[in-house]
Amino acid sequence: MAQEDVFKKIVSHCKEYGFVFPSSDIYDGLGAVYDYGQNGVELKNNIKQYWWQSMVLLHENIVGLDSAVFMHPTVWKASGHVDAFNDPLIDNRDSKKRYRADVLIEDQIGKYEEKIEKEIAKARKRFGEAFDEAQFRSTNPRVLENEAKKSALHERFAKAMGEMNLDELKQIILDEEIACPISGTRNWTDVRQFNLMFKTEVGSTADGASTIYLRPETAQGIFVNYLNVQKTGRMKIPFGIAQIGKAFRNEIVARQFIFRMREFEQMEMQYFVKPGTELQWFEQWKQTRMAWHQALGFGAENYRFHDHEKLAHYANAASDVEFRMPFGFKEVEGIHSRTDFDLSQHAKFSGRKIEYFDPDINESYTPYVIETSIGVDRMFLSVLCHAYQEEKLEGGDTRVVLKLPAALAPTKLAIMPLVKKEGLPEKAREIMDELKFHFNCKYDEKDSIGKRYRRQDAVGTPFCITIDHETLNDGCVTLRDRDTMQQERVPVSELRARLEDKVSITSLLKKLC
Ligand code: ATP
């Protein structure tokens, strides 16, 4: 099945099974805004818990914070967002559709990459075992030609973005003959800057309302609380502050479902370090964060780092963790070495001294910062994309199954009486009443057992138990594993011990230590 079709299926699966709904659905939705349904909210909470615990429980020197969405407007002047948080936009005059000029060009770079990958896949099939990819890459004329085009484009693009040269961005689009995917034409307007921050007003207009912004990142809430946390927590450098919260960006293009939203959630951690040590910490956090992703078991080949050549004005190193989505490798998380830019700017704009007195060297300095910034929703999407599978079963049947890591699954255990009578529902309820304190259980007595299994497969429940007539005599139930579909008899008294380790976040956290 084409990857595009797989993605469409995932989107409709999300709606059908209560993971993600369009916002204000009865009014036909609101662009790039989504709501999480009964299963989505559980999966999302588990992702957040996995991240939070990996930061705050596993690191003695990382503490949490929950700062407000609204902040003093000068925060965004100091951070550079008022002047520079812009995306270059371009319109197609025929379709009247709006695009991000940089994304159009990045997609074009992606097309060259795809062509190269296709050549390699074809050759691998042809040569089998004997295939030497490195040699093929360095000698095949079509690969070399596409590599050359790709790197020339990349270089030109990076330069234009670095200088924010809008005319050059348009010229690249024209030279590469990039057409609008809707109208198919190349009738483009000029490229313009567009600030992504949402504005609103605080206070009643009568006594002078002032313009404030919905925060476009959670990080600034951490920077402005650096002194509060450092002092009250008596934190010694290096230390980190972690926060999970909503962020808002007036994204030009609403695309790819929850990949790019106007209201989304971030999990950010700012790690304050001694100047001069930041690049070591940057490398260390890259490894730590990659290990966090890979502990989910989705396969190392589905991740890669993308090191930035064009750095934001505040950064001296930056790298993205990219995951293989059905629409290509895409950024899920950014790891940035932000220097002392933010703290220095806030010191300048607030007139406060924002420093750290280092008792080891008897000196004060402005700490440098390594940031790890991951989108909850993008992470959610990557988990779902990897988990969604359509399997052919013996006998010609198919099943749709979400092979979610058990620790992230919305429901851990479905409890099913074989029939709705003869004391089986009562026994099932009794088991549920004991286990519900330990993990998320769902009771289900409707339809045949086969149909109930399919329903649980579709929402990723890793285990089901069936209570039958024998249970009343021998105290055992049938435990069914989602992935292998194997069934075994297990004493009710052993269920908790058997499952708890497999379904708890602790099982993931232990892989990180
Ligand atoms: P992109 O280049 O895709 O716009 P970005 O580089 O602007 O992303 P950052 O500012 O580094 O993103 O934000 C950190 C993380 O927040 C991203 O890696 C992503 O997971 C998430 N994120 C950013 N913008 C959005 C959005 N509009 N919708 C959902 N998640 C987002």
Coordinates of C-alpha atoms and ligand atoms in Angstrom, one line a residue:
M1 CA 0.0 0.0 0.0
A2 CA 1.3 3.5 -0.8
Q3 CA 2.5 5.4 2.2
E4 CA 0.0 8.2 1.5
D5 CA -2.8 5.7 1.7
V6 CA -1.5 4.3 5.0
F7 CA -1.4 7.8 6.4
K8 CA -5.0 8.4 5.3
K9 CA -6.0 5.2 7.0
I10 CA -4.2 6.2 10.3
V11 CA -6.1 9.6 10.3
S12 CA -9.5 7.9 9.9
H13 CA -8.6 5.2 12.4
C14 CA -7.8 8.0 14.9
K15 CA -11.3 9.4 14.5
E16 CA -13.1 6.1 14.4
Y17 CA -11.5 4.8 17.6
G18 CA -11.6 7.9 19.7
F19 CA -8.0 9.0 19.5
V20 CA -8.1 12.3 17.7
F21 CA -11.1 14.4 16.5
P22 CA -11.1 17.6 14.4
S23 CA -11.8 20.5 16.8
S24 CA -15.4 21.7 16.8
D25 CA -16.3 18.8 14.6
I26 CA -20.0 19.5 14.4
Y27 CA -19.1 22.9 12.8
D28 CA -16.8 21.1 10.3
G29 CA -13.6 21.6 12.2
L30 CA -11.1 24.4 12.7
G31 CA -7.9 24.3 10.6
A32 CA -4.9 22.7 12.3
V33 CA -6.7 22.3 15.7
Y34 CA -7.6 18.9 17.1
D35 CA -9.1 17.3 20.2
Y36 CA -8.0 14.1 21.8
G37 CA -10.7 11.5 22.4
Q38 CA -11.1 8.9 25.1
N39 CA -8.2 6.8 23.9
G40 CA -6.1 9.6 22.6
V41 CA -6.0 11.4 26.0
E42 CA -4.7 8.2 27.7
L43 CA -2.0 7.7 25.1
K44 CA -1.0 11.3 25.3
N45 CA -0.9 11.2 29.1
N46 CA 1.3 8.2 29.0
I47 CA 3.7 9.8 26.5
K48 CA 3.9 12.8 28.8
Q49 CA 4.4 10.7 31.9
Y50 CA 7.2 8.7 30.1
W51 CA 9.0 12.0 29.3
W52 CA 8.4 13.7 32.7
Q53 CA 9.6 10.7 34.7
S54 CA 12.6 10.2 32.5
M55 CA 13.6 13.9 33.2
V56 CA 12.4 14.6 36.7
L57 CA 12.6 11.1 38.4
L58 CA 15.7 9.9 36.7
H59 CA 17.8 13.1 37.2
E60 CA 18.3 14.4 40.7
N61 CA 19.3 17.8 39.2
I62 CA 16.2 18.3 37.0
V63 CA 13.1 19.8 38.5
G64 CA 9.7 20.6 37.1
L65 CA 7.8 23.8 36.4
D66 CA 4.3 24.8 35.2
S67 CA 4.4 28.4 34.0
A68 CA 1.5 30.4 32.6
V69 CA 0.6 30.7 28.9
F70 CA 0.3 34.5 29.2
M71 CA 3.5 36.3 29.9
H72 CA 4.6 39.9 30.1
P73 CA 4.8 41.2 26.5
T74 CA 8.4 42.3 26.9
V75 CA 9.4 38.6 27.3
W76 CA 8.8 38.2 23.6
K77 CA 10.6 41.4 22.7
A78 CA 13.6 40.2 24.7
S79 CA 13.5 36.7 23.2
G80 CA 13.5 38.0 19.7
H81 CA 10.1 36.5 18.8
V82 CA 8.4 39.9 18.1
D83 CA 11.0 40.8 15.5
A84 CA 12.1 37.5 14.2
F85 CA 9.6 34.6 14.7
N86 CA 8.6 34.7 11.1
D87 CA 8.0 32.2 8.4
P88 CA 8.4 33.1 4.7
L89 CA 5.0 32.7 3.0
I90 CA 4.1 32.5 -0.7
D91 CA 0.7 32.2 -2.4
N92 CA -0.3 30.5 -5.6
R93 CA -2.4 32.9 -7.6
D94 CA -4.5 30.2 -9.3
S95 CA -5.4 27.9 -6.4
K96 CA -5.3 30.8 -3.9
K97 CA -3.4 28.4 -1.6
R98 CA -0.8 29.6 0.8
Y99 CA 2.5 27.8 1.4
R100 CA 5.7 28.2 3.4
A101 CA 8.4 28.9 0.9
D102 CA 11.0 27.1 3.0
V103 CA 8.8 24.0 3.2
L104 CA 8.2 23.9 -0.6
I105 CA 12.0 24.0 -1.1
E106 CA 12.6 21.4 1.7
D107 CA 10.1 19.1 0.0
Q108 CA 12.0 19.5 -3.3
I109 CA 15.2 18.5 -1.5
G110 CA 13.2 15.5 -0.2
K111 CA 12.2 14.6 -3.8
Y112 CA 15.9 14.3 -4.7
E113 CA 16.5 12.1 -1.7
E114 CA 13.5 9.9 -2.7
K115 CA 14.9 9.5 -6.2
I116 CA 18.3 8.4 -4.7
E117 CA 16.6 6.0 -2.3
K118 CA 14.5 4.5 -5.1
E119 CA 17.7 3.8 -7.2
I120 CA 19.3 2.1 -4.2
A121 CA 16.2 0.0 -3.4
K122 CA 16.1 -1.1 -7.1
A123 CA 19.8 -2.0 -7.1
R124 CA 19.5 -3.8 -3.8
K125 CA 16.8 -6.0 -5.3
R126 CA 18.8 -6.7 -8.4
F127 CA 22.1 -7.5 -6.7
G128 CA 20.8 -9.2 -3.6
E129 CA 23.4 -10.3 -1.0
A130 CA 26.3 -8.9 -3.0
F131 CA 25.0 -5.3 -3.0
D132 CA 27.5 -2.8 -1.7
E133 CA 25.5 0.4 -1.0
A134 CA 28.5 2.6 -0.4
Q135 CA 30.1 1.7 -3.7
F136 CA 26.8 2.1 -5.5
R137 CA 26.3 5.6 -4.0
S138 CA 29.7 6.7 -5.1
T139 CA 29.6 5.4 -8.6
N140 CA 26.0 5.2 -10.0
P141 CA 25.6 8.2 -12.4
R142 CA 21.9 8.8 -11.6
V143 CA 22.6 8.8 -7.8
L144 CA 25.5 11.1 -8.3
E145 CA 23.5 13.4 -10.5
N146 CA 20.7 13.7 -7.9
E147 CA 23.2 14.0 -5.0
A148 CA 24.8 17.0 -6.8
K149 CA 21.4 18.6 -7.5
K150 CA 20.4 18.0 -3.9
S151 CA 23.5 19.5 -2.3
A152 CA 23.6 22.5 -4.7
L153 CA 19.9 23.3 -3.8
H154 CA 20.6 22.7 -0.1
E155 CA 23.5 25.1 -0.1
R156 CA 21.6 27.8 -2.0
F157 CA 18.6 27.4 0.3
A158 CA 20.6 27.5 3.5
K159 CA 22.3 30.7 2.4
A160 CA 18.9 32.3 1.4
M161 CA 17.4 31.3 4.8
G162 CA 20.4 32.5 6.7
E163 CA 20.1 35.9 5.1
M164 CA 16.3 35.8 5.0
N165 CA 16.6 36.7 1.4
L166 CA 13.0 36.6 0.3
D167 CA 13.7 37.3 -3.4
E168 CA 16.2 34.5 -3.5
L169 CA 13.7 32.1 -2.0
K170 CA 11.2 32.9 -4.7
Q171 CA 13.9 32.6 -7.4
I172 CA 14.8 29.1 -6.0
I173 CA 11.1 28.1 -6.3
L174 CA 11.0 29.3 -9.9
D175 CA 14.4 27.8 -10.9
E176 CA 13.4 24.4 -9.4
E177 CA 10.1 24.6 -11.3
I178 CA 8.2 23.9 -8.1
A179 CA 4.5 23.8 -8.9
C180 CA 1.5 24.2 -6.6
P181 CA 0.2 20.7 -5.7
I182 CA -3.4 21.9 -6.1
S183 CA -3.4 23.9 -9.3
G184 CA -0.3 22.4 -10.8
T185 CA 0.8 25.9 -11.9
R186 CA 3.9 28.0 -11.1
N187 CA 2.0 31.3 -10.8
W188 CA 3.5 32.4 -7.5
T189 CA 3.3 35.7 -5.6
D190 CA 6.4 37.3 -4.0
V191 CA 7.6 35.7 -0.7
R192 CA 6.6 37.7 2.4
Q193 CA 7.4 37.5 6.1
F194 CA 4.7 36.3 8.5
N195 CA 4.9 36.5 12.3
L196 CA 3.6 33.3 13.8
M197 CA 2.6 34.6 17.2
F198 CA -1.1 35.0 18.2
K199 CA -2.0 38.3 19.7
T200 CA -4.7 39.0 22.2
E201 CA -5.6 41.7 24.7
V202 CA -5.6 41.6 28.4
G203 CA -7.6 43.9 30.6
S204 CA -10.7 45.9 29.6
T205 CA -10.2 48.4 26.8
A206 CA -11.7 51.2 28.9
D207 CA -8.7 51.3 31.3
G208 CA -6.1 50.6 28.7
A209 CA -5.9 47.0 27.5
S210 CA -2.5 45.8 26.5
T211 CA -1.5 43.5 23.8
I212 CA -0.1 40.1 24.9
Y213 CA 0.8 37.0 23.0
L214 CA -0.1 33.3 23.4
R215 CA 3.3 31.8 24.0
P216 CA 4.8 30.2 20.9
E217 CA 7.1 28.0 23.0
T218 CA 7.2 27.0 26.7
A219 CA 10.9 27.7 27.0
Q220 CA 10.6 31.4 27.9
G221 CA 8.5 30.5 31.0
I222 CA 11.6 28.5 32.2
F223 CA 14.0 31.3 31.4
V224 CA 12.1 34.0 33.3
N225 CA 11.8 31.6 36.3
Y226 CA 15.5 30.6 36.3
L227 CA 16.3 32.8 39.3
N228 CA 13.2 31.7 41.3
V229 CA 13.9 28.0 40.8
Q230 CA 17.7 28.2 41.2
K231 CA 17.4 30.1 44.5
T232 CA 14.4 28.4 46.1
G233 CA 15.6 24.9 45.0
R234 CA 19.2 25.7 45.9
M235 CA 20.2 24.3 42.5
K236 CA 23.8 23.9 41.6
I237 CA 25.0 24.1 38.1
P238 CA 24.6 21.9 36.0
F239 CA 20.8 21.6 36.6
G240 CA 17.7 21.5 34.5
I241 CA 14.1 22.7 34.5
A242 CA 11.5 20.6 32.7
Q243 CA 8.0 21.8 31.6
I244 CA 5.1 20.4 29.7
G245 CA 2.6 22.8 28.3
K246 CA 0.6 24.3 25.5
A247 CA 2.2 26.5 22.8
F248 CA 0.5 28.4 20.0
R249 CA 1.7 29.2 16.5
N250 CA -0.3 30.7 13.7
E251 CA 1.1 28.2 11.2
I252 CA 0.7 29.3 7.6
V253 CA -0.1 25.9 6.3
A254 CA -2.2 23.4 8.1
R255 CA -0.8 20.1 6.9
Q256 CA -0.4 16.5 7.8
F257 CA -2.9 16.2 10.6
I258 CA -1.4 16.7 14.1
F259 CA 2.1 17.1 12.7
R260 CA 1.7 20.8 12.4
M261 CA -1.0 22.4 14.6
R262 CA -1.9 25.9 15.7
E263 CA -2.4 24.8 19.3
F264 CA 0.0 22.1 20.4
E265 CA 1.8 20.8 23.4
Q266 CA 5.6 20.9 24.1
M267 CA 7.8 19.1 26.5
E268 CA 10.9 21.2 27.0
M269 CA 13.8 21.0 29.3
Q270 CA 16.4 23.7 29.7
Y271 CA 19.7 22.5 31.1
F272 CA 21.9 25.3 32.6
V273 CA 25.6 24.7 32.4
K274 CA 28.9 26.4 32.9
P275 CA 30.0 28.4 29.8
G276 CA 32.6 26.5 27.8
T277 CA 31.1 23.1 28.7
E278 CA 27.9 23.5 26.6
L279 CA 29.0 21.5 23.5
Q280 CA 29.9 18.5 25.7
W281 CA 26.5 18.7 27.3
F282 CA 24.9 19.1 23.9
E283 CA 26.4 15.8 22.7
Q284 CA 25.4 14.1 25.9
W285 CA 21.8 15.3 25.6
K286 CA 21.6 14.2 22.0
Q287 CA 22.6 10.7 23.1
T288 CA 20.2 10.7 26.1
R289 CA 17.3 11.8 24.0
M290 CA 17.9 9.3 21.3
A291 CA 18.1 6.5 23.9
W292 CA 14.7 7.7 25.2
H293 CA 13.2 7.4 21.7
Q294 CA 14.8 4.1 20.9
A295 CA 13.7 2.5 24.2
L296 CA 10.2 2.3 22.7
G297 CA 11.5 -0.4 20.4
F298 CA 10.5 1.1 17.0
G299 CA 13.9 0.2 15.5
A300 CA 17.0 2.4 15.3
E301 CA 16.8 2.5 11.5
N302 CA 13.6 4.7 11.9
Y303 CA 15.5 7.6 13.6
R304 CA 18.2 9.9 12.5
F305 CA 19.8 13.1 13.6
H306 CA 19.6 16.1 11.3
D307 CA 22.4 18.6 12.4
H308 CA 21.5 22.2 11.5
E309 CA 23.9 24.1 9.3
K310 CA 21.8 27.2 9.5
L311 CA 21.6 28.1 13.1
A312 CA 19.1 30.3 14.8
H313 CA 20.6 33.6 16.0
Y314 CA 20.8 32.4 19.5
A315 CA 22.3 28.9 18.9
N316 CA 25.9 27.6 18.6
A317 CA 24.8 24.0 17.8
A318 CA 21.4 22.4 16.9
S319 CA 20.2 19.0 15.9
D320 CA 16.8 17.5 15.3
V321 CA 15.7 13.9 16.1
E322 CA 13.9 12.8 13.0
F323 CA 11.5 9.9 12.7
R324 CA 10.4 8.0 9.6
M325 CA 6.8 9.0 9.2
P326 CA 4.7 7.7 6.3
F327 CA 5.5 11.0 4.6
G328 CA 9.3 10.8 5.1
F329 CA 11.8 11.5 7.9
K330 CA 10.4 14.4 9.9
E331 CA 11.5 16.4 13.0
V332 CA 10.0 15.2 16.2
E333 CA 12.4 16.9 18.6
G334 CA 15.0 19.7 18.5
I335 CA 18.1 19.8 20.7
H336 CA 19.7 23.2 20.8
S337 CA 22.7 24.8 22.4
R338 CA 21.2 28.2 23.1
T339 CA 24.3 29.9 24.6
D340 CA 23.5 32.6 27.2
F341 CA 21.3 34.4 24.7
D342 CA 18.0 34.1 26.5
L343 CA 19.2 34.8 30.0
S344 CA 21.3 37.7 28.9
Q345 CA 18.4 39.2 26.9
H346 CA 16.1 38.9 29.9
A347 CA 18.7 40.5 32.1
K348 CA 19.0 43.4 29.7
F349 CA 15.3 44.0 29.2
S350 CA 14.3 43.5 32.9
G351 CA 17.3 45.3 34.4
R352 CA 17.8 42.3 36.8
K353 CA 21.0 40.5 37.3
I354 CA 20.5 37.0 36.1
E355 CA 23.6 35.0 37.0
Y356 CA 24.9 32.1 38.9
F357 CA 27.5 32.3 41.6
D358 CA 29.7 29.3 41.2
P359 CA 31.2 28.3 44.6
D360 CA 33.7 26.0 42.9
I361 CA 35.5 28.9 41.1
N362 CA 34.3 31.7 43.3
E363 CA 32.9 33.6 40.3
S364 CA 29.6 34.7 38.9
Y365 CA 28.6 34.0 35.3
T366 CA 25.5 33.8 33.0
P367 CA 24.8 30.1 32.5
Y368 CA 24.7 28.6 29.0
V369 CA 21.7 26.5 28.1
I370 CA 21.1 23.2 26.3
E371 CA 17.5 22.8 25.4
T372 CA 15.6 19.6 24.5
S373 CA 12.3 20.4 22.9
I374 CA 9.8 17.8 21.8
G375 CA 6.2 18.1 20.6
V376 CA 3.8 15.8 22.4
D377 CA 1.5 15.7 19.4
R378 CA 4.3 14.9 16.9
M379 CA 5.5 12.2 19.3
F380 CA 1.9 10.9 19.5
L381 CA 1.8 10.8 15.7
S382 CA 5.1 8.9 15.3
V383 CA 3.9 6.4 17.9
L384 CA 0.6 5.8 16.1
C385 CA 2.3 5.6 12.6
H386 CA 4.6 3.0 13.8
A387 CA 2.0 1.0 15.7
Y388 CA -0.7 0.9 13.0
Q389 CA -0.6 -2.4 11.2
E390 CA -2.9 -4.4 9.0
E391 CA -2.3 -8.1 9.3
K392 CA -3.4 -11.0 7.2
L393 CA -4.5 -13.8 9.4
E394 CA -4.7 -17.5 8.7
G395 CA -8.0 -18.3 6.9
G396 CA -7.9 -15.1 4.9
D397 CA -9.1 -12.7 7.6
T398 CA -7.4 -9.4 8.3
R399 CA -7.1 -7.5 11.5
V400 CA -6.1 -3.9 12.2
V401 CA -3.9 -3.8 15.2
L402 CA -2.1 -0.9 17.0
K403 CA 1.1 -2.5 18.2
L404 CA 1.7 0.2 20.8
P405 CA 4.4 -0.2 23.4
A406 CA 2.4 -1.7 26.3
A407 CA 3.5 1.1 28.6
L408 CA 1.9 3.7 26.3
A409 CA -1.3 1.8 25.5
P410 CA -4.5 3.6 26.6
T411 CA -5.9 0.4 28.1
K412 CA -3.6 -2.3 29.5
L413 CA -6.1 -5.1 30.1
A414 CA -9.6 -5.9 28.7
I415 CA -11.7 -8.1 31.0
M416 CA -14.3 -10.2 29.2
P417 CA -16.8 -12.7 30.6
L418 CA -17.3 -15.4 27.9
V419 CA -21.1 -15.0 28.3
K420 CA -23.3 -12.5 30.0
K421 CA -24.8 -15.0 32.5
E422 CA -24.2 -17.9 34.8
G423 CA -22.0 -15.8 37.2
L424 CA -19.3 -15.0 34.7
P425 CA -20.0 -11.2 34.6
E426 CA -19.9 -11.1 38.5
K427 CA -16.5 -13.0 38.5
A428 CA -15.2 -10.6 35.8
R429 CA -16.2 -7.6 37.8
E430 CA -14.6 -9.0 40.9
I431 CA -11.3 -9.3 39.0
M432 CA -11.7 -5.8 37.6
D433 CA -12.3 -4.3 41.0
E434 CA -9.0 -5.6 42.2
L435 CA -6.9 -4.8 39.1
K436 CA -8.3 -1.3 38.3
F437 CA -6.2 0.2 41.1
H438 CA -3.0 -1.0 39.4
F439 CA -3.5 -0.3 35.7
N440 CA -6.1 0.9 33.2
C441 CA -8.7 -2.0 32.7
K442 CA -11.8 -2.1 30.5
Y443 CA -14.7 -4.3 31.0
D444 CA -16.4 -5.7 27.8
E445 CA -19.2 -8.2 27.6
K446 CA -20.8 -7.2 24.3
D447 CA -20.6 -9.4 21.0
S448 CA -18.6 -12.5 20.4
I449 CA -15.2 -13.0 21.9
G450 CA -13.6 -12.7 18.4
K451 CA -15.2 -9.3 17.8
R452 CA -14.2 -8.1 21.2
Y453 CA -10.6 -9.1 20.6
R454 CA -10.6 -7.2 17.3
R455 CA -12.0 -4.1 19.1
Q456 CA -9.1 -4.2 21.6
D457 CA -6.5 -4.9 18.9
A458 CA -7.7 -1.7 17.1
V459 CA -7.0 0.4 20.2
G460 CA -3.8 -1.3 21.0
T461 CA -4.8 -3.1 24.3
P462 CA -1.8 -5.4 24.9
F463 CA -3.7 -8.0 27.0
C464 CA -7.2 -9.5 27.2
I465 CA -8.5 -12.0 29.7
T466 CA -11.5 -14.2 29.3
I467 CA -13.5 -15.5 32.2
D468 CA -15.3 -18.8 31.4
H469 CA -17.1 -21.5 33.3
E470 CA -13.9 -23.2 34.3
T471 CA -12.7 -20.0 36.0
L472 CA -15.4 -20.5 38.6
N473 CA -13.8 -23.9 39.4
D474 CA -10.1 -23.5 38.9
G475 CA -9.6 -19.7 39.5
C476 CA -7.8 -19.4 36.1
V477 CA -8.5 -17.2 33.1
T478 CA -7.4 -17.2 29.5
L479 CA -4.8 -14.5 28.9
R480 CA -4.4 -13.4 25.3
D481 CA -1.4 -11.5 24.0
R482 CA -2.3 -8.8 21.4
D483 CA 0.8 -9.3 19.2
T484 CA 1.2 -13.0 19.2
M485 CA -2.5 -13.8 19.7
Q486 CA -1.3 -16.7 21.9
Q487 CA -3.5 -17.7 24.7
E488 CA -2.6 -19.3 28.0
R489 CA -4.4 -20.2 31.2
V490 CA -3.2 -18.1 34.1
P491 CA -4.4 -18.1 37.8
V492 CA -6.2 -14.9 38.6
S493 CA -3.9 -14.5 41.6
E494 CA -0.9 -14.2 39.4
L495 CA -2.3 -11.7 36.9
R496 CA -1.1 -8.5 38.6
A497 CA 2.5 -9.8 39.0
R498 CA 2.5 -11.1 35.4
L499 CA 1.3 -7.9 33.8
E500 CA 2.4 -5.0 35.9
D501 CA 6.1 -5.1 34.9
K502 CA 5.2 -5.3 31.2
V503 CA 2.6 -2.4 31.1
S504 CA 4.2 0.1 33.5
I505 CA 6.2 3.2 32.5
T506 CA 8.8 1.9 34.9
S507 CA 9.6 -0.9 32.4
L508 CA 10.6 1.8 29.9
L509 CA 12.5 3.9 32.4
K510 CA 14.6 0.9 33.4
K511 CA 15.9 0.6 29.9
L512 CA 17.3 4.2 30.2
C513 CA 19.4 3.5 33.3
Ligands
ATP1 P1 9.2 23.0 12.2 O1 10.5 23.3 11.5 O2 8.6 21.7 11.9 O3 8.2 24.2 12.1 P2 10.4 24.0 14.5 O4 11.8 23.7 14.2 O5 9.9 25.4 14.4 O6 9.5 23.0 13.8 P3 10.8 24.0 17.3 O7 10.5 25.5 17.5 O8 12.2 23.5 17.5 O9 10.1 23.5 16.0 O10 9.8 23.3 18.4 C1 10.2 22.1 19.1 C2 9.2 21.0 18.8 O11 7.9 21.4 19.0 C3 9.3 20.4 17.4 O12 10.3 19.5 17.3 C4 7.9 19.8 17.2 O13 7.9 18.5 17.8 C5 7.1 20.7 18.1 N1 6.3 21.6 17.2 C6 6.7 22.8 16.7 N2 5.8 23.4 16.0 C7 4.7 22.5 16.0 C8 3.4 22.6 15.5 N3 3.0 23.6 14.8 N4 2.6 21.5 15.7 C9 3.0 20.5 16.4 N5 4.2 20.4 17.0 C10 5.0 21.4 16.8

